[in-house]
Tab-separated table of C-alpha atoms and ligand atoms in Angstrom:
chain	number	residue	atom	x	y	z
A	65	MET	CA	-16.778	-3.231	3.886
A	66	PHE	CA	-14.433	-0.579	2.575
A	67	TYR	CA	-14.116	0.224	-1.073
A	68	VAL	CA	-12.518	2.615	-3.504
A	69	ARG	CA	-14.811	4.631	-5.757
A	70	GLU	CA	-13.419	6.249	-8.870
A	71	LYS	CA	-15.449	8.122	-11.436
A	72	ILE	CA	-14.008	7.359	-14.871
A	73	SER	CA	-16.513	9.433	-16.852
A	74	ASP	CA	-20.084	10.692	-16.477
A	75	ALA	CA	-21.332	7.212	-17.377
A	76	VAL	CA	-18.770	4.968	-15.742
A	77	GLU	CA	-17.902	4.651	-12.095
A	78	VAL	CA	-15.694	1.910	-10.674
A	79	ILE	CA	-16.128	0.546	-7.176
A	80	VAL	CA	-13.496	-1.876	-5.882
A	81	GLU	CA	-13.785	-3.545	-2.510
A	82	ILE	CA	-10.658	-3.296	-0.380
A	83	HIS	CA	-9.483	-6.585	1.025
A	84	ASP	CA	-6.257	-7.590	2.689
A	85	ASP	CA	-4.932	-8.983	-0.582
A	86	ASN	CA	-5.717	-6.260	-3.131
A	87	VAL	CA	-3.961	-3.191	-1.768
A	88	PHE	CA	-0.611	-2.332	-3.300
A	89	CYS	CA	1.908	0.462	-3.403
A	90	THR	CA	4.979	1.173	-5.469
A	91	CYS	CA	8.352	0.471	-3.876
A	92	PRO	CA	10.225	3.804	-3.676
A	93	GLY	CA	13.476	1.919	-4.126
A	94	CYS	CA	12.964	0.029	-7.382
A	95	GLY	CA	9.410	0.910	-8.443
A	96	CYS	CA	8.052	-2.608	-8.256
A	97	GLU	CA	4.606	-3.428	-6.884
A	98	VAL	CA	4.425	-4.212	-3.171
A	99	GLU	CA	1.418	-5.881	-1.556
A	100	ILE	CA	0.277	-3.951	1.517
A	101	ASN	CA	-1.408	-5.325	4.602
A	102	LEU	CA	-3.464	-2.305	5.704
A	103	ALA	CA	-4.194	-3.821	9.116
A	104	GLU	CA	-0.462	-4.111	9.708
A	105	LEU	CA	0.185	-0.632	8.329
A	106	PHE	CA	-2.325	0.974	10.707
A	107	SER	CA	-1.576	-1.226	13.689
A	108	ASP	CA	1.030	1.209	15.000
A	109	ASP	CA	-1.502	4.097	15.024
A	110	GLU	CA	0.702	6.050	12.659
A	111	GLY	CA	-0.697	4.754	9.395
A	112	ASP	CA	-0.713	7.544	6.852
A	113	LEU	CA	-1.638	6.809	3.248
A	114	TYR	CA	0.232	9.893	2.013
A	115	GLY	CA	3.319	9.792	4.185
A	116	THR	CA	3.965	6.060	4.349
A	117	THR	CA	6.181	4.267	1.871
A	118	VAL	CA	6.753	0.544	1.895
A	119	TYR	CA	9.860	-0.968	0.355
A	120	CYS	CA	9.715	-4.341	-1.338
A	121	GLN	CA	11.393	-7.280	0.340
A	122	LYS	CA	14.481	-6.951	-1.829
A	123	CYS	CA	14.960	-3.227	-1.160
A	124	SER	CA	14.133	-3.416	2.554
A	125	GLY	CA	16.607	-6.292	2.798
A	126	SER	CA	19.408	-4.342	1.153
A	127	ARG	CA	18.537	-1.279	3.253
A	128	LEU	CA	18.833	-3.336	6.414
A	129	GLU	CA	22.112	-4.831	5.236
A	130	GLY	CA	23.421	-1.352	4.522
A	131	ARG	CA	22.360	-0.152	7.954
A	132	TYR	CA	24.236	-2.861	9.773
A	133	GLU	CA	27.413	-2.882	7.687
B	251	ZN	ZN1	12.123	-2.349	-4.273
């Protein structure tokens, strides 16, 4: 089991288990919330939590359209 631990104050600490349905990032295109599949993200052996950005479906769609125009 993996989890995130964040100390809020001296008295409060939050521990959240990481599952395949509770990991999100912010789309760099429009700022909306994007659900991340970590297994998929790391499956190419280049998974990098700092250097990886994931576009939402709408933005990745328009990026692809732009690429092939
Ligand atoms: Zn977007």
